[in-house]
GROMACS .gro file of C-alpha atoms in nm:
model
  250
    1MET     CA    1   2.947  -0.572   3.344
    2SER     CA    2   3.194  -0.322   3.427
    3SER     CA    3   3.129   0.038   3.378
    4GLN     CA    4   3.448  -0.003   3.168
    5GLY     CA    5   3.358  -0.291   2.968
    6LEU     CA    6   3.003  -0.129   2.889
    7LEU     CA    7   3.150   0.200   2.779
    8TYR     CA    8   3.442   0.030   2.555
    9TRP     CA    9   3.121  -0.179   2.362
   10VAL     CA   10   2.905   0.142   2.346
   11TRP     CA   11   3.203   0.323   2.138
   12PHE     CA   12   3.336   0.013   1.958
   13ILE     CA   13   2.932  -0.013   1.805
   14PHE     CA   14   2.880   0.367   1.761
   15LYS     CA   15   3.244   0.412   1.606
   16ASN     CA   16   3.206   0.120   1.389
   17TYR     CA   17   2.839   0.144   1.266
   18TRP     CA   18   2.724   0.502   1.341
   19SER     CA   19   2.609   0.486   0.974
   20TYR     CA   20   2.377   0.247   1.044
   21PHE     CA   21   2.204   0.493   1.341
   22LEU     CA   22   2.232   0.785   1.118
   23LYS     CA   23   2.095   0.635   0.819
   24GLY     CA   24   1.796   0.501   1.067
   25THR     CA   25   1.783   0.844   1.207
   26VAL     CA   26   1.744   1.061   0.887
   27LEU     CA   27   1.466   0.809   0.802
   28THR     CA   28   1.295   0.820   1.112
   29LEU     CA   29   1.288   1.224   1.093
   30GLU     CA   30   1.162   1.169   0.720
   31ILE     CA   31   0.865   0.947   0.838
   32ALA     CA   32   0.778   1.157   1.129
   33ILE     CA   33   0.795   1.506   0.969
   34ILE     CA   34   0.598   1.417   0.631
   35GLY     CA   35   0.342   1.194   0.836
   36THR     CA   36   0.245   1.374   1.086
   37ILE     CA   37   0.213   1.697   0.847
   38LEU     CA   38  -0.029   1.480   0.626
   39GLY     CA   39  -0.163   1.389   0.944
   40TYR     CA   40  -0.276   1.718   1.049
   41ILE     CA   41  -0.420   1.816   0.706
   42VAL     CA   42  -0.657   1.469   0.748
   43GLY     CA   43  -0.707   1.603   1.139
   44PHE     CA   44  -0.838   1.943   1.026
   45ALA     CA   45  -1.063   1.817   0.743
   46ILE     CA   46  -1.183   1.536   0.982
   47GLY     CA   47  -1.226   1.816   1.274
   48LEU     CA   48  -1.424   2.038   1.108
   49VAL     CA   49  -1.654   1.781   0.951
   50GLN     CA   50  -1.725   1.681   1.328
   51ALA     CA   51  -1.744   2.017   1.487
   52THR     CA   52  -2.000   2.177   1.192
   53PRO     CA   53  -2.353   2.139   1.299
   54ILE     CA   54  -2.628   2.065   1.039
   55ALA     CA   55  -2.845   2.376   1.029
   56LYS     CA   56  -3.219   2.392   0.933
   57GLY     CA   57  -3.124   2.656   0.685
   58ASP     CA   58  -2.857   2.458   0.490
   59SER     CA   59  -2.945   2.305   0.147
   60GLN     CA   60  -3.034   1.952   0.108
   61ILE     CA   61  -2.699   1.839  -0.087
   62ARG     CA   62  -2.500   2.001   0.238
   63LYS     CA   63  -2.743   1.815   0.474
   64CYS     CA   64  -2.673   1.496   0.300
   65CYS     CA   65  -2.318   1.523   0.248
   66PHE     CA   66  -2.251   1.577   0.648
   67ARG     CA   67  -2.524   1.327   0.733
   68ALA     CA   68  -2.287   1.065   0.544
   69LEU     CA   69  -1.955   1.202   0.632
   70LYS     CA   70  -2.021   1.243   1.002
   71PRO     CA   71  -2.065   0.856   1.083
   72LEU     CA   72  -1.814   0.753   0.848
   73CYS     CA   73  -1.554   1.050   1.008
   74SER     CA   74  -1.660   0.889   1.394
   75ALA     CA   75  -1.621   0.535   1.265
   76PHE     CA   76  -1.248   0.657   1.132
   77VAL     CA   77  -1.162   0.820   1.431
   78SER     CA   78  -1.256   0.518   1.672
   79VAL     CA   79  -1.078   0.260   1.450
   80PHE     CA   80  -0.766   0.411   1.455
   81ARG     CA   81  -0.745   0.561   1.809
   82GLY     CA   82  -0.898   0.205   1.945
   83THR     CA   83  -0.642  -0.004   1.812
   84PRO     CA   84  -0.230   0.019   1.855
   85MET     CA   85  -0.043   0.159   1.546
   86MET     CA   86   0.186  -0.157   1.504
   87VAL     CA   87  -0.142  -0.331   1.419
   88GLN     CA   88  -0.250  -0.072   1.220
   89ALA     CA   89   0.105  -0.088   1.019
   90MET     CA   90   0.088  -0.484   1.004
   91VAL     CA   91  -0.265  -0.502   0.859
   92PHE     CA   92  -0.212  -0.225   0.625
   93TYR     CA   93   0.103  -0.354   0.482
   94TYR     CA   94   0.043  -0.726   0.462
   95GLY     CA   95  -0.336  -0.670   0.385
   96LEU     CA   96  -0.211  -0.486   0.063
   97LYS     CA   97   0.024  -0.731   0.022
   98ASN     CA   98  -0.208  -1.017   0.031
   99ALA     CA   99  -0.445  -0.808  -0.246
  100HIS     CA  100  -0.154  -0.845  -0.462
  101VAL     CA  101  -0.076  -0.461  -0.428
  102ASP     CA  102   0.283  -0.389  -0.422
  103ILE     CA  103   0.350  -0.100  -0.203
  104SER     CA  104   0.699  -0.034   0.003
  105PRO     CA  105   0.734   0.012   0.382
  106PHE     CA  106   0.846   0.336   0.342
  107LEU     CA  107   0.536   0.443   0.198
  108ALA     CA  108   0.296   0.207   0.412
  109SER     CA  109   0.473   0.359   0.713
  110LEU     CA  110   0.391   0.736   0.603
  111ILE     CA  111   0.018   0.636   0.525
  112VAL     CA  112  -0.032   0.443   0.863
  113LEU     CA  113   0.148   0.746   1.026
  114MET     CA  114  -0.081   0.967   0.856
  115LEU     CA  115  -0.411   0.828   0.918
  116ASN     CA  116  -0.299   0.760   1.272
  117THR     CA  117  -0.193   1.100   1.355
  118GLY     CA  118  -0.541   1.249   1.179
  119ALA     CA  119  -0.732   1.033   1.419
  120TYR     CA  120  -0.604   1.197   1.727
  121MET     CA  121  -0.577   1.543   1.543
  122ALA     CA  122  -0.942   1.507   1.429
  123GLU     CA  123  -1.054   1.512   1.824
  124THR     CA  124  -0.811   1.773   1.899
  125VAL     CA  125  -0.931   1.996   1.611
  126ARG     CA  126  -1.279   1.943   1.712
  127GLY     CA  127  -1.231   2.001   2.083
  128GLY     CA  128  -1.060   2.345   1.991
  129ILE     CA  129  -1.354   2.451   1.771
  130ILE     CA  130  -1.640   2.383   2.004
  131SER     CA  131  -1.396   2.581   2.307
  132ILE     CA  132  -1.463   2.877   2.130
  133ASP     CA  133  -1.770   3.048   2.267
  134ASN     CA  134  -2.080   3.011   2.071
  135GLY     CA  135  -2.112   3.417   2.047
  136GLN     CA  136  -1.841   3.400   1.829
  137LEU     CA  137  -2.035   3.207   1.581
  138GLU     CA  138  -2.317   3.397   1.619
  139GLY     CA  139  -2.112   3.733   1.552
  140GLY     CA  140  -1.996   3.614   1.240
  141PHE     CA  141  -2.366   3.522   1.128
  142ALA     CA  142  -2.468   3.885   1.234
  143LEU     CA  143  -2.214   4.029   0.996
  144GLY     CA  144  -2.356   3.848   0.725
  145MET     CA  145  -2.089   3.584   0.707
  146SER     CA  146  -2.175   3.241   0.600
  147HIS     CA  147  -2.093   2.930   0.810
  148THR     CA  148  -1.766   2.818   0.602
  149LYS     CA  149  -1.677   3.179   0.595
  150THR     CA  150  -1.706   3.233   0.990
  151MET     CA  151  -1.550   2.915   1.078
  152PHE     CA  152  -1.248   3.014   0.864
  153ILE     CA  153  -1.201   3.371   0.962
  154VAL     CA  154  -1.367   3.394   1.331
  155ILE     CA  155  -1.319   3.076   1.468
  156LEU     CA  156  -1.026   2.880   1.367
  157PRO     CA  157  -0.773   3.137   1.421
  158GLN     CA  158  -0.889   3.110   1.798
  159ALA     CA  159  -0.931   2.746   1.815
  160PHE     CA  160  -0.581   2.746   1.662
  161ARG     CA  161  -0.395   2.891   1.949
  162ASN     CA  162  -0.537   2.604   2.197
  163ILE     CA  163  -0.456   2.342   1.936
  164VAL     CA  164  -0.079   2.447   1.893
  165PRO     CA  165   0.040   2.277   2.216
  166GLU     CA  166  -0.144   1.934   2.129
  167MET     CA  167   0.028   1.955   1.735
  168VAL     CA  168   0.380   1.973   1.909
  169ASN     CA  169   0.279   1.667   2.125
  170GLN     CA  170   0.183   1.461   1.849
  171PHE     CA  171   0.481   1.522   1.665
  172LEU     CA  172   0.740   1.435   1.931
  173SER     CA  173   0.507   1.110   2.001
  174ASN     CA  174   0.520   1.032   1.666
  175LEU     CA  175   0.939   1.089   1.663
  176LYS     CA  176   0.893   0.786   1.915
  177MET     CA  177   0.637   0.606   1.779
  178THR     CA  178   0.801   0.560   1.400
  179SER     CA  179   0.980   0.261   1.615
  180VAL     CA  180   0.721   0.022   1.609
  181LEU     CA  181   0.704   0.071   1.220
  182ASN     CA  182   1.027  -0.181   1.182
  183VAL     CA  183   0.774  -0.482   1.189
  184ILE     CA  184   0.686  -0.373   0.877
  185GLY     CA  185   1.073  -0.343   0.752
  186VAL     CA  186   1.079   0.015   0.750
  187TYR     CA  187   1.483   0.122   0.818
  188GLU     CA  188   1.409   0.349   1.111
  189LEU     CA  189   1.615   0.411   1.388
  190TYR     CA  190   1.503   0.115   1.605
  191PHE     CA  191   1.547  -0.144   1.289
  192ALA     CA  192   1.878   0.000   1.227
  193THR     CA  193   1.990  -0.062   1.613
  194LYS     CA  194   1.876  -0.400   1.562
  195SER     CA  195   2.084  -0.437   1.287
  196ALA     CA  196   2.408  -0.336   1.451
  197ALA     CA  197   2.325  -0.489   1.787
  198GLY     CA  198   2.269  -0.870   1.615
  199ILE     CA  199   2.658  -0.825   1.466
  200TYR     CA  200   2.832  -0.881   1.824
  201TYR     CA  201   2.486  -0.995   1.998
  202ARG     CA  202   2.556  -0.643   2.196
  203TYR     CA  203   2.191  -0.559   2.245
  204PHE     CA  204   2.209  -0.333   2.577
  205GLU     CA  205   2.478  -0.154   2.464
  206SER     CA  206   2.331  -0.072   2.131
  207TYR     CA  207   2.011   0.009   2.268
  208ILE     CA  208   2.179   0.309   2.495
  209ILE     CA  209   2.308   0.474   2.167
  210CYS     CA  210   1.954   0.445   2.046
  211ALA     CA  211   1.790   0.598   2.319
  212VAL     CA  212   2.039   0.876   2.315
  213PHE     CA  213   2.001   0.923   1.941
  214TYR     CA  214   1.615   0.963   2.049
  215PHE     CA  215   1.665   1.190   2.326
  216ILE     CA  216   1.860   1.444   2.143
  217ILE     CA  217   1.657   1.458   1.795
  218CYS     CA  218   1.338   1.485   2.062
  219THR     CA  219   1.497   1.739   2.238
  220ILE     CA  220   1.634   1.929   1.990
  221PHE     CA  221   1.278   1.958   1.829
  222THR     CA  222   1.102   2.015   2.161
  223ARG     CA  223   1.320   2.362   2.183
  224ILE     CA  224   1.270   2.433   1.797
  225LEU     CA  225   0.918   2.409   1.873
  226LYS     CA  226   0.843   2.581   2.191
  227LEU     CA  227   1.060   2.879   2.052
  228VAL     CA  228   0.832   2.861   1.722
  229GLU     CA  229   0.499   2.874   1.932
  230LYS     CA  230   0.636   3.146   2.154
  231LYS     CA  231   0.728   3.385   1.885
  232ALA     CA  232   0.406   3.295   1.717
  233PHE     CA  233   0.172   3.366   1.999
  234GLN     CA  234   0.355   3.636   2.210
  235GLN     CA  235   0.385   3.870   1.946
  236LYS     CA  236   0.189   4.197   2.017
  237ASP     CA  237  -0.017   4.314   1.741
  238TYR     CA  238  -0.096   4.646   1.906
  239GLU     CA  239   0.075   4.933   2.085
  240LEU     CA  240  -0.082   5.105   2.355
  241ALA     CA  241  -0.159   5.469   2.245
  242VAL     CA  242   0.003   5.632   2.503
  243GLU     CA  243  -0.049   6.025   2.408
  244TYR     CA  244  -0.379   5.972   2.478
  245MET     CA  245  -0.352   5.822   2.818
  246SER     CA  246  -0.164   6.063   2.936
  247GLY     CA  247  -0.435   6.327   2.836
  248SER     CA  248  -0.718   6.135   2.953
  249ALA     CA  249  -0.528   6.108   3.308
  250GLU     CA  250  -0.525   6.512   3.333
   0.00000   0.00000   0.00000
């Protein structure tokens, strides 16, 4: 195939079916953004449960709850980290269909992405929490704080700084991983590309357009998220008291 013929078909398909690609891109962004945010919430909840130790002084109710929740959380993480998201989508969607539960592909895709993201984020959150020196926790106890209060006021703000880069990576990964959800009929970008490609059987040219769309949206969000991260974590909450410095130097 000549370069002229390739460019002609790329432009022809884009010019005539740009609405397919646009619709698929919009749905891809909706699934990725909503599913990832919900997944962050699930991941933080599970990560906190996994990282919270059972102390001797805890009440029996607290001990029983955590002893029941910890194995369930570990099993959840193992299952969703140990199986492909494409298979999860198939099992979840068609499993509900077999159980006569009517669910739309869009809602099924959101739930699957949320659970998958939650499993990966749970390990990230757990790792971020245990990376904080144990003396920080003991310092909170010394000030009379409860474990929960110490976790939210002292530990999590410090751990969050270590977690944010992985949160950004997870979102960018989800943007691309939405492509596997076409197996349950979600009209995301990959599915839209297949529809456009099948009209003239020009798959190579159509997927070039698809790749460009993915590259553009991932690049835009990479720049935005890096800028947000830079602004959030390079702020100075203090100013040097230079007048005291000059006085001490004399």
